[in-house]
XYZ file of C-alpha atoms in Angstrom:
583
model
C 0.000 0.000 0.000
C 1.219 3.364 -1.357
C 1.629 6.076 1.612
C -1.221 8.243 -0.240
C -3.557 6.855 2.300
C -1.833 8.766 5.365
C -1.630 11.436 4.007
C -5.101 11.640 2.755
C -6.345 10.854 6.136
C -4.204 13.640 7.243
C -5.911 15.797 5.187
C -9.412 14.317 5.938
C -8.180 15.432 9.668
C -7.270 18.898 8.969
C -10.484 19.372 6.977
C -12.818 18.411 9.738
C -11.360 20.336 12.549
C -10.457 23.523 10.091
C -14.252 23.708 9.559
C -15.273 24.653 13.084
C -12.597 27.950 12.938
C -15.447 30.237 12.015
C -15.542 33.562 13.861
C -18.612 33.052 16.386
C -19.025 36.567 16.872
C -20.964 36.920 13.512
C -24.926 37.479 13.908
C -26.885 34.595 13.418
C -28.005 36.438 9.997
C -24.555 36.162 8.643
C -23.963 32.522 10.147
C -26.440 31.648 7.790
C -25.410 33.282 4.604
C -22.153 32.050 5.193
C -23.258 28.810 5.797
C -24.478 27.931 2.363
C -20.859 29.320 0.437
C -19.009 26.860 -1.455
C -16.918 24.521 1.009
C -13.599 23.527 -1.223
C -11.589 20.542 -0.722
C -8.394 21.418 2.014
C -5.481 20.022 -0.093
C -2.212 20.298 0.890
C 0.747 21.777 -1.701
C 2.396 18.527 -1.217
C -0.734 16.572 -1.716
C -1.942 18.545 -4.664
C 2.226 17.869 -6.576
C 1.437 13.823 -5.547
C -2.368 13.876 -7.288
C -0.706 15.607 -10.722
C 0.843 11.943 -11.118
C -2.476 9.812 -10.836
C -3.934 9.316 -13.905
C -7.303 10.967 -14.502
C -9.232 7.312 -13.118
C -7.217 7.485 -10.151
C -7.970 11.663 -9.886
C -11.657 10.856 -9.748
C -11.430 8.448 -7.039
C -9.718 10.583 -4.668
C -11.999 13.547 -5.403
C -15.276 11.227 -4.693
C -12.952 10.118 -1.250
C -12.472 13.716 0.135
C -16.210 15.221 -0.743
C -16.642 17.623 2.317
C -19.523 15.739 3.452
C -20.074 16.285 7.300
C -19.922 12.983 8.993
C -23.023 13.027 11.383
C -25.013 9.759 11.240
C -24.500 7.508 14.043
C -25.684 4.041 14.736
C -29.541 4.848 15.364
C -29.859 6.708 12.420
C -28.844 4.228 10.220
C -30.558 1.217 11.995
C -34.064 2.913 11.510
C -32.623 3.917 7.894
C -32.188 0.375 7.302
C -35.071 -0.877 8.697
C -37.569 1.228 8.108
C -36.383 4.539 6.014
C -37.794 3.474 2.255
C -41.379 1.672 4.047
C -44.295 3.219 1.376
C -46.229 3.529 -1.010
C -44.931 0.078 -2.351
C -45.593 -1.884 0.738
C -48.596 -0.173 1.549
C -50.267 0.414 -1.457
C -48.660 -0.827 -4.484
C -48.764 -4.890 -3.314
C -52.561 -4.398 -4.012
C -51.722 -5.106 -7.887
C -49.632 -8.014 -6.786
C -52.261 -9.513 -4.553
C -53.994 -9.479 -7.314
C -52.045 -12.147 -8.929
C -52.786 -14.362 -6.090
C -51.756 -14.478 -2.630
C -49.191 -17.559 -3.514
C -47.756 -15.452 -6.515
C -47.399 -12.561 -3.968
C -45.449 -14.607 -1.550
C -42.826 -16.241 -4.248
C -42.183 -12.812 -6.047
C -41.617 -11.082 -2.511
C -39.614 -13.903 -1.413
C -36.806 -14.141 -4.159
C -37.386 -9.943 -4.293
C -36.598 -9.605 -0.993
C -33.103 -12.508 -1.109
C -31.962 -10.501 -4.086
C -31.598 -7.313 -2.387
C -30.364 -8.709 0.905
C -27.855 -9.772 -1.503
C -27.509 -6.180 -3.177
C -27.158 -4.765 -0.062
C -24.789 -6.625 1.767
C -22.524 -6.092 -1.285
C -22.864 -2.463 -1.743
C -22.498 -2.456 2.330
C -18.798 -4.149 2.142
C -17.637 -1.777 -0.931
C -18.880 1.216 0.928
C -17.124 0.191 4.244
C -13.749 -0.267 2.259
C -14.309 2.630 0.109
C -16.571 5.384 1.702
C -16.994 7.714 -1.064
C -19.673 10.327 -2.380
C -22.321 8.362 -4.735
C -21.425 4.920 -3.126
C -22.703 1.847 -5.140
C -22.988 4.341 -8.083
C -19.120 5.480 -7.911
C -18.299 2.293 -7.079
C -19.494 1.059 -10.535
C -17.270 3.432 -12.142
C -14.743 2.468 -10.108
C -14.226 -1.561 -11.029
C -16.871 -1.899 -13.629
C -16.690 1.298 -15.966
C -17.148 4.890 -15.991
C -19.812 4.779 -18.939
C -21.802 1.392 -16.897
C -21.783 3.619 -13.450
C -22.945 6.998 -15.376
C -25.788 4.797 -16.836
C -26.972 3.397 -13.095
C -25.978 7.065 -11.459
C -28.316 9.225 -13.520
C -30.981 6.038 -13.850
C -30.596 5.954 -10.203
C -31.086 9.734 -9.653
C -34.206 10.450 -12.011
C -35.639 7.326 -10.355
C -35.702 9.231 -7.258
C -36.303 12.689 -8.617
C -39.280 11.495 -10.303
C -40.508 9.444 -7.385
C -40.367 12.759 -5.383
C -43.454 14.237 -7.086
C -45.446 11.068 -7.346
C -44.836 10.524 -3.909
C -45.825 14.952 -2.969
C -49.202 13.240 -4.847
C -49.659 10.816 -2.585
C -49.763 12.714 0.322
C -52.088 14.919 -0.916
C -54.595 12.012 -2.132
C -54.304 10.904 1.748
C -55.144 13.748 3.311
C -58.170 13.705 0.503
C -59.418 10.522 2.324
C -60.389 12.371 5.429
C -61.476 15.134 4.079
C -61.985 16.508 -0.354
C -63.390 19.503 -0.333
C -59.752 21.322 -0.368
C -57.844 21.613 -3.527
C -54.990 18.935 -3.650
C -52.749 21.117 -4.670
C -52.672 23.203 -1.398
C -51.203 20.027 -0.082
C -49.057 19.966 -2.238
C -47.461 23.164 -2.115
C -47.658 22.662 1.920
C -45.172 19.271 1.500
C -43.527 20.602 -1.140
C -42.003 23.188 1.663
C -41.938 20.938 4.324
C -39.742 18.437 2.670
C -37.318 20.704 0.882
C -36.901 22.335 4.282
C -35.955 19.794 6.370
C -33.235 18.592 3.145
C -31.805 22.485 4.068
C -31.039 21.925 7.782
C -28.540 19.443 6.560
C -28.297 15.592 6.513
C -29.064 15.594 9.988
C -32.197 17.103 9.492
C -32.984 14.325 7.000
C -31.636 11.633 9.679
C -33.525 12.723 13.093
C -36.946 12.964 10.751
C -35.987 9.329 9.247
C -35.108 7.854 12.663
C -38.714 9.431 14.318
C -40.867 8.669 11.141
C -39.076 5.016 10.740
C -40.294 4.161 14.321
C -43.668 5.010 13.479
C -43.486 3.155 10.692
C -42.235 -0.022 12.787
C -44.909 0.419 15.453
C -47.680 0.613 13.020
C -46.565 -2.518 10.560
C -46.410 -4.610 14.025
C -49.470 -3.230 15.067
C -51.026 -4.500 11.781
C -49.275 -7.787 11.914
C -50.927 -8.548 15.454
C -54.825 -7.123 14.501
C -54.261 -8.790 11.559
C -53.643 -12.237 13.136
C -56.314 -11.860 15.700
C -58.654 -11.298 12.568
C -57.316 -14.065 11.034
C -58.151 -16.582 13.862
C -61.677 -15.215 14.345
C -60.992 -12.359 16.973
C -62.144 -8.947 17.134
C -65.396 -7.086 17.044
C -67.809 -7.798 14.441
C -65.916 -10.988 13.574
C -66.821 -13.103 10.797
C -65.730 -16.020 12.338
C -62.328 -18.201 11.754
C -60.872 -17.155 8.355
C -57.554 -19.189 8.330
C -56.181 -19.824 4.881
C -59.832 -19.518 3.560
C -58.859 -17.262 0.916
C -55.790 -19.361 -0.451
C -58.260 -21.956 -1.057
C -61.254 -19.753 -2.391
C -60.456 -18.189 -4.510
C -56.931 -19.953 -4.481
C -53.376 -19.373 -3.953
C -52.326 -18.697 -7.753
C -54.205 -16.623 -10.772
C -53.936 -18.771 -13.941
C -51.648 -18.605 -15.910
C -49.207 -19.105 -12.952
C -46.062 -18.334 -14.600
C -47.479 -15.173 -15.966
C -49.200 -13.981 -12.999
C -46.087 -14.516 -10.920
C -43.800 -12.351 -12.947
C -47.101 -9.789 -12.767
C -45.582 -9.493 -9.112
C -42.423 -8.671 -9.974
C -42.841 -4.984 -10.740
C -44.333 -4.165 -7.560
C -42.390 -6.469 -5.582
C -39.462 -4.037 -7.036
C -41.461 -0.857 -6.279
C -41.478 -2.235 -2.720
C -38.302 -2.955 -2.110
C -36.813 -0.431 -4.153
C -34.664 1.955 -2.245
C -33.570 -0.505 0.834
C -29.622 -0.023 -0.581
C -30.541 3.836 0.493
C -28.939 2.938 3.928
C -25.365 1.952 2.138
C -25.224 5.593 0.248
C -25.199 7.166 3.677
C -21.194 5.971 3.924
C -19.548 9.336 3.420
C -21.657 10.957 6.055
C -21.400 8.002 8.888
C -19.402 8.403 12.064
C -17.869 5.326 11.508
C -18.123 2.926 8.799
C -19.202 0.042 10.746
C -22.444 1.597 11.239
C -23.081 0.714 7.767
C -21.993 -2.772 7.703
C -24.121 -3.467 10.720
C -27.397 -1.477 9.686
C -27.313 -3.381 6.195
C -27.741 -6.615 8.616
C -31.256 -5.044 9.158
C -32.152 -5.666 5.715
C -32.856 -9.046 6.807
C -35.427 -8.221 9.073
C -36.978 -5.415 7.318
C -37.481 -8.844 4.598
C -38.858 -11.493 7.108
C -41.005 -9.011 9.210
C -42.266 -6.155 7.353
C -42.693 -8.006 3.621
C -43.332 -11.992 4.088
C -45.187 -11.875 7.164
C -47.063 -9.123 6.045
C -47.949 -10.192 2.516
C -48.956 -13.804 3.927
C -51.735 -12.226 6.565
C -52.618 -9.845 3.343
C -53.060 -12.887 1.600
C -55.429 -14.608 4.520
C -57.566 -11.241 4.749
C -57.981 -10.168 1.288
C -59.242 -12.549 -1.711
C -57.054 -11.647 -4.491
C -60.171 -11.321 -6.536
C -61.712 -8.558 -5.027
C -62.036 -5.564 -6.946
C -61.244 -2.968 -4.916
C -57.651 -4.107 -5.132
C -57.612 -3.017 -9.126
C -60.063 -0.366 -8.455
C -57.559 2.645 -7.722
C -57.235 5.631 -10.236
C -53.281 5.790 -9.561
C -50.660 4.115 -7.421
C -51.785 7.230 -5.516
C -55.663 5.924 -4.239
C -55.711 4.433 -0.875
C -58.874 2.777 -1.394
C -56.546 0.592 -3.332
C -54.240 -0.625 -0.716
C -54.744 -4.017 0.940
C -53.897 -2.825 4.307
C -57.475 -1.140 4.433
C -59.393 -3.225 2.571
C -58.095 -6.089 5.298
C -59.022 -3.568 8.021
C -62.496 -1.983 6.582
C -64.290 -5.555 5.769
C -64.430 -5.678 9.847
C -67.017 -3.057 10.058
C -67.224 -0.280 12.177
C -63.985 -1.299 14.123
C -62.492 -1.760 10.637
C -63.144 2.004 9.626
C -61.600 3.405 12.976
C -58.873 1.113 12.477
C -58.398 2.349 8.744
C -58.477 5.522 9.303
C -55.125 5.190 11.508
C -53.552 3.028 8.851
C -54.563 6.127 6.556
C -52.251 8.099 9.094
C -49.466 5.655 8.520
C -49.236 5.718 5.065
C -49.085 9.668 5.102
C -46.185 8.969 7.120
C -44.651 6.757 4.923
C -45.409 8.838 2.116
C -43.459 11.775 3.791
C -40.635 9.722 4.864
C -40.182 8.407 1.008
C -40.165 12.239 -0.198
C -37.483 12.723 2.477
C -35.446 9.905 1.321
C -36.414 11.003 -2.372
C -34.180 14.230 -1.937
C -31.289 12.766 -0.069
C -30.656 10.328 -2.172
C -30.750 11.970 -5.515
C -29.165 15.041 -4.695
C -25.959 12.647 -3.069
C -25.763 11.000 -6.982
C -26.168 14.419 -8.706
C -23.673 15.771 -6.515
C -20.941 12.419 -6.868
C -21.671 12.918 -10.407
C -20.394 16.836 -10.559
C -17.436 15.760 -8.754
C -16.252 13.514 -10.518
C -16.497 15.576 -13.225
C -19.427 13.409 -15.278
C -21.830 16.614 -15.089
C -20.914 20.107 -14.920
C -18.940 21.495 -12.175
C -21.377 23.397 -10.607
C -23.766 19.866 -10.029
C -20.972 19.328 -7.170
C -21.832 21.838 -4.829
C -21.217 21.484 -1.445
C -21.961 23.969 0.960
C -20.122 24.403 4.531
C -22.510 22.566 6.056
C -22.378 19.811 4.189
C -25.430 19.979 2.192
C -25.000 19.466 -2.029
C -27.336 22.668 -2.693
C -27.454 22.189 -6.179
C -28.576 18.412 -6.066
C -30.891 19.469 -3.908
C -32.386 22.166 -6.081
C -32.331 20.353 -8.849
C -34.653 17.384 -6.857
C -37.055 20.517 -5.603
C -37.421 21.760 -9.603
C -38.529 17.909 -9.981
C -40.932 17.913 -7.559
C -42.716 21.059 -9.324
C -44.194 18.706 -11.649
C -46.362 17.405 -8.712
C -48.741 20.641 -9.328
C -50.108 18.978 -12.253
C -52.187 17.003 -9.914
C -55.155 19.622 -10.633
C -54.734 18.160 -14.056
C -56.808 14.895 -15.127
C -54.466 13.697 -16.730
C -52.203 13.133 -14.051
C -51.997 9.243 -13.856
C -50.926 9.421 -17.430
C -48.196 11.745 -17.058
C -46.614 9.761 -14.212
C -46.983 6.065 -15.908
C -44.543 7.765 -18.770
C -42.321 9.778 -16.210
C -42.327 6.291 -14.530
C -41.456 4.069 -17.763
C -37.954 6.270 -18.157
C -36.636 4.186 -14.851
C -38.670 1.273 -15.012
C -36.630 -1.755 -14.725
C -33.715 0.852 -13.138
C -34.470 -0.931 -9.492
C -33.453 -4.313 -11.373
C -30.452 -2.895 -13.221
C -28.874 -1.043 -10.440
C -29.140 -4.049 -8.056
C -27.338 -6.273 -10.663
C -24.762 -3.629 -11.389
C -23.781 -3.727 -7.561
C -23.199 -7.173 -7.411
C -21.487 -7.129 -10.798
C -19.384 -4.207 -9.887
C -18.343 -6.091 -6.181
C -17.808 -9.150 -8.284
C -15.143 -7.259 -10.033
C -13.629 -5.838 -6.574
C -12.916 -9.106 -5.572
C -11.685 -10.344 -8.852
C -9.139 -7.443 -8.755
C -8.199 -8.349 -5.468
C -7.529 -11.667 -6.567
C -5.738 -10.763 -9.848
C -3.389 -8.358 -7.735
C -2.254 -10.802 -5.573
C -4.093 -9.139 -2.548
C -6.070 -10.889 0.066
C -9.931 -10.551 1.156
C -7.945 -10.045 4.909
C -8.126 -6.127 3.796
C -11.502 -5.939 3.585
C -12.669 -4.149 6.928
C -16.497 -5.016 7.103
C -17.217 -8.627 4.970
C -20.462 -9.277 3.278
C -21.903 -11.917 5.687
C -22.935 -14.143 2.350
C -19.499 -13.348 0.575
C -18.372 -13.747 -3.388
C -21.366 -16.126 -3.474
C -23.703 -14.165 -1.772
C -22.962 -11.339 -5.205
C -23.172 -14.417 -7.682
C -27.186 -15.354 -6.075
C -27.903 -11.340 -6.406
C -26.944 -11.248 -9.968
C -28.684 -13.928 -10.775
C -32.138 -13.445 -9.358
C -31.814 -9.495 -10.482
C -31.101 -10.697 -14.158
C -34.071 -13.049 -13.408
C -36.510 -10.091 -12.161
C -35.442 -8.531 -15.257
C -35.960 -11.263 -17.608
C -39.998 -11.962 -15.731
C -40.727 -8.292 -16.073
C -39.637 -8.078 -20.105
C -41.743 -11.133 -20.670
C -44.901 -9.384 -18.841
C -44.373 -6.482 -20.602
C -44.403 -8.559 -24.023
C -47.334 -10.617 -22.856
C -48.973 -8.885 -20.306
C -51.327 -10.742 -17.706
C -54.909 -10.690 -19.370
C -54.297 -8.436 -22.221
C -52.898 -8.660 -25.808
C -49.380 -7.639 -26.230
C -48.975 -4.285 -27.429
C -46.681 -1.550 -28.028
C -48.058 1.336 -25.352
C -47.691 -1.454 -22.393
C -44.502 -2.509 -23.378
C -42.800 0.576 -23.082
C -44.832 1.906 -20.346
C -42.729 -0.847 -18.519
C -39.684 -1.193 -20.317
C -38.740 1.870 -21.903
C -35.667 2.602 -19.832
C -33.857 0.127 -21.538
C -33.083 1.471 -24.811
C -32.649 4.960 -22.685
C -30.209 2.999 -21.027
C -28.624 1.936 -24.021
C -28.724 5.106 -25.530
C -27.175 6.777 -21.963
C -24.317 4.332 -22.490
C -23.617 4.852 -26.028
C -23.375 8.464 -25.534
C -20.953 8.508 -22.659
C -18.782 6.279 -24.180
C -18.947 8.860 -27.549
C -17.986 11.706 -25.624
C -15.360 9.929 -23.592
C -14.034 8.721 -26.733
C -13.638 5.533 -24.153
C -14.359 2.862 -26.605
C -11.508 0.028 -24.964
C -11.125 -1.586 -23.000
C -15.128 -2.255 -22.456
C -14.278 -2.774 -18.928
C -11.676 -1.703 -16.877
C -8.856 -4.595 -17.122
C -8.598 -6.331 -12.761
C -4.916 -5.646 -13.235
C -5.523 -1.558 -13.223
C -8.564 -1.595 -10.962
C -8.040 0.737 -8.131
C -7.993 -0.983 -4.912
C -5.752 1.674 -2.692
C -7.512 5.267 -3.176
C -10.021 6.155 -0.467
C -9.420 3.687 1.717
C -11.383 3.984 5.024
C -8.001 2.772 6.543
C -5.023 3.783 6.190
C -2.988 0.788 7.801
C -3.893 -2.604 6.790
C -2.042 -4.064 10.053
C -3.803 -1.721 12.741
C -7.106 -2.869 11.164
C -6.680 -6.330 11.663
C -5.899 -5.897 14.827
C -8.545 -3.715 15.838
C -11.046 -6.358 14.419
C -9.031 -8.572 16.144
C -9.813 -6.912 19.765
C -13.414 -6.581 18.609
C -13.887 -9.920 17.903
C -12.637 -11.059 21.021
C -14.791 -9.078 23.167
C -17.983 -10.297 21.158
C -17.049 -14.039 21.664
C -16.723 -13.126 25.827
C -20.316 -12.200 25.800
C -23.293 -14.281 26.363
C -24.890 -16.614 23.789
C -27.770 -14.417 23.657
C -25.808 -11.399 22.582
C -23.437 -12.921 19.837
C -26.613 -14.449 17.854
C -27.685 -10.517 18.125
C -24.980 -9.254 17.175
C -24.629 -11.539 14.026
C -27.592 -10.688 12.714
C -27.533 -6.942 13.767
């Protein structure tokens, strides 16, 4: 290892403490102004003479290293992140379509959803422990895939979130309308609009504490739905209608004919769901420490088991998949649609109460995914400005740590959620939708491909996996399984789009679902033209980068420290090792 590393945590040092020497004897008006100039990079002469010899790959991966992010998360954060952060209008609303494949179908396309992206994310969790940089799993498939590959998933990635960000303004605004219509949507609009750009201003911190406070919300209400919803099931509750059991998997059944098709029907919303559960791994460059990361990604697995399986299998038991309230909805918008209060409102009177504070929890979840919607895109459009992949200015960071630009650029996005006094709004967002369809599926595969190639180049370099800080707890061949169910999800939802479920194939469905492939091809092509990077296709495992922006700087003093940490796990009860394998 070169000593580049010291030096650049020497700088990384100098940085954080230099940017607390502010005069505290401005007024609070000028504290602020000042607050939101330009924070550059604190490079030493020395430093800046020893980056003139990297090569322009090299260059890039130092800049996306030393991003003057403020480093503010801490465990909590990013265990509620994990857990909870991306819970919304997917799980609560959007498995209606799926359920409406069959409850069986719904099961099998959340199951092998939800192992693929445990796999994703503990992948893009050990990368971004090793290498905590600005964009993450994005940079990172720059870094050992391609540049052209990881400016195709960056900007798919960011316009999948910037477009999400008005949908999701919509959705609060249709919630609200369940309690009460007579005011104009867009008021509501307008009203979150504010709110969420706001709390994106006070910094990532102000995106963590209202994460962390909406996530347990979330939690609370999900469990409280799980345990109503198995007293229901067993015949509980007022106005019961007796022992239901599995009397829906039988009557109507457990799988919509034609199976195959129906199944694959799942997978787009099974995606929708789950999409944005690697958010937690693109917090890196703002995390206290980078174990954090590596063991909030372990939540993953719960967030699966808990809040998706068990809650799609008591779906299943309290809603017939033929019931027509579950197709019913105007818009992925319409909470009549979702299952969670159907389930609830075919109890009666209890059922409406009972609805009406599961209507509360998915205007929390719908706030929390705005929230996330900003953070996350405006961290890709700023990695992408550094880097030097979109205009200079695209990689503002202010002295607080906040990429202004990305976030202004997310806030001009969410303008097109006004159109919701239009009636044509539904169409407008299944086309804004189609330009990132299958981008879920494509950036999950990417990650794996891109850590496959990370440990290849370890390999080829004659370097060990004993330098990796934070391991993936299912390893090389946890990446391989990821791949390969992502390429599958892809595959099912091409084949649906072709042939879709009940419905001849034609041209207006197929791109409605699939368009963002050729844009993705297109993307590509026209990076790689004005790179005039033609070859290699990829970058050869001999020149991958494995030393720049390392989160340590001595190989030796990590070990050991693992070492230590290790040993004071195993000297702890039973009880507390299983817990803290698996958190």
């Amino acid at each position: 290892m070169s000593d580049m590393g010291k030096d650049i945590a020497e700088i990384s040092e100098n940085y954080s403490s230099s940017v607390h020497d502010e005069n505290d004897d401005r007024t609070l008006f000028n504290r602020v102004k000042d607050s939101f100039k330009r924070q550059d990079l604190d490079i030493s002469e020395e430093t800046k003479l020893r980056s003139q010899n990297m090569t322009e790959y090299q260059r890039t991966n130092y800049l996306l290293a030393k991003q003057p992010y403020q480093k503010n998360l801490s465990q909590r954060h990013l265990t509620m992140i994990a857990i909870g952060g991306t819970l919304g209008t997917g799980l609560f609303i959007g498995i209606g379509w799926s359920l409406a494949s069959g409850p069986g179908n719904l099961l099998i396309g959340f199951l092998l959803t939800g192992i693929a992206i445990f796999c994703v994310v503990q992948c893009a969790a050990e990368m971004s422990c090793q290498y905590p940089v600005s964009g993450s799993y994005a940079s990172h498939v720059s870094r050992f895939v391609d540049p052209s590959w990881g400016f195709t998933v960056a900007t798919n990635y960011c316009l999948s979130w910037a477009i999400s960000f008005p949908s999701e303004l919509i959705g609060c605004a249709m919630t609200i309308s369940y309690w009460n219509n007579t005011v104009n949507p867009v008021v509501w609009v307008a009203i979150f609009w504010v709110f969420i750009v706001g709390l994106n201003l006070f910094g990532v911190r102000g995106f963590a504490e209202t994460e962390y406070v909406l996530s347990i919300f979330k939690i609370i209400a999900i469990i409280i739905f799980i345990i109503i919803g198995i007293v229901l099931i067993c015949g509980g509750g007022p106005n019961s209608q007796g022992y239901i059991g599995a009397k829906y998997w039988y009557d109507p059944g457990s799988f919509k004919k034609p199976v195959f098709k129906s199944l694959c029907n799942t997978f787009v919303s099974a995606a929708f769901s789950f999409g944005g559960t690697e958010l937690v791994v693109l917090t890196a460059a703002e995390s206290r420490k980078v174990e954090s990361v590596s063991r909030a990604a372990k939540g993953t697995f719960w967030r699966v088991i808990i809040f998706y399986v068990s809650t799609v299998i008591i779906i299943g038991c309290l809603v017939p998949y033929n019931d027509e309230r579950l197709l019913g909805g105007n818009s992925s918008e319409d909470i009549t649609a979702s299952p969670f209060v159907i389930a609830l409102a075919n109890t009666g009177s209890f059922g409406t109460r009972v609805s009406n504070f599961m209507n509360a929890v998915i205007l929390i979840a719908v706030l929390s995914v705005c929230n996330s919607c900003v953070y996350a895109a405006s961290r890709v459009i700023q990695s992408l400005g550094a880097s030097g992949q979109l205009p200079s200015i695209c990689g503002y960071v202010d002295r607080k740590g906040r990429p202004l630009f990305g976030i202004f650029v997310v806030a001009l996005f969410g303008l097109l959620s006004f159109i919701v006094a239009s009636n044509k709004v539904s169409e407008v967002f299944d086309w804004l939708f189609a330009l990132c369809s299958i981008s879920a599926m494509f950036i999950w595969f990417s990650i794996c491909l891109s850590y496959l190639r990370y440990r290849w180049a370890l390999k080829k370099q004659g370097r060990t996996p004993d330098e990796i800080a934070y391991k993936s707890m299912l390893g090389i061949w946890g990446a391989y399984l990821g791949a390969l169910l992502s390429g599958l999800l892809i595959v099912g939802e091409v084949y649906v789009s072709l042939f879709p479920l009940g419905g001849s194939p034609n041209a207006e469905a197929f791109f409605q679902y699939c368009l963002s492939i050729p844009i993705m091809i297109v993307v590509y092509v026209v990076h790689k033209i004005y790179t005039r990077n033609w070859l290699p296709i990829v970058i050869p495992l001999s020149e991958v980068d494995l030393d720049t922006g390392l989160s340590h700087s001595d190989v030796e003093v990590m070990k050991h420290e693992l070492e230590i940490q290790r040993a004071q796990i195993a000297a702890k009860p039973l009880y507390y090792r299983i817990y803290r394998f698996w958190c």
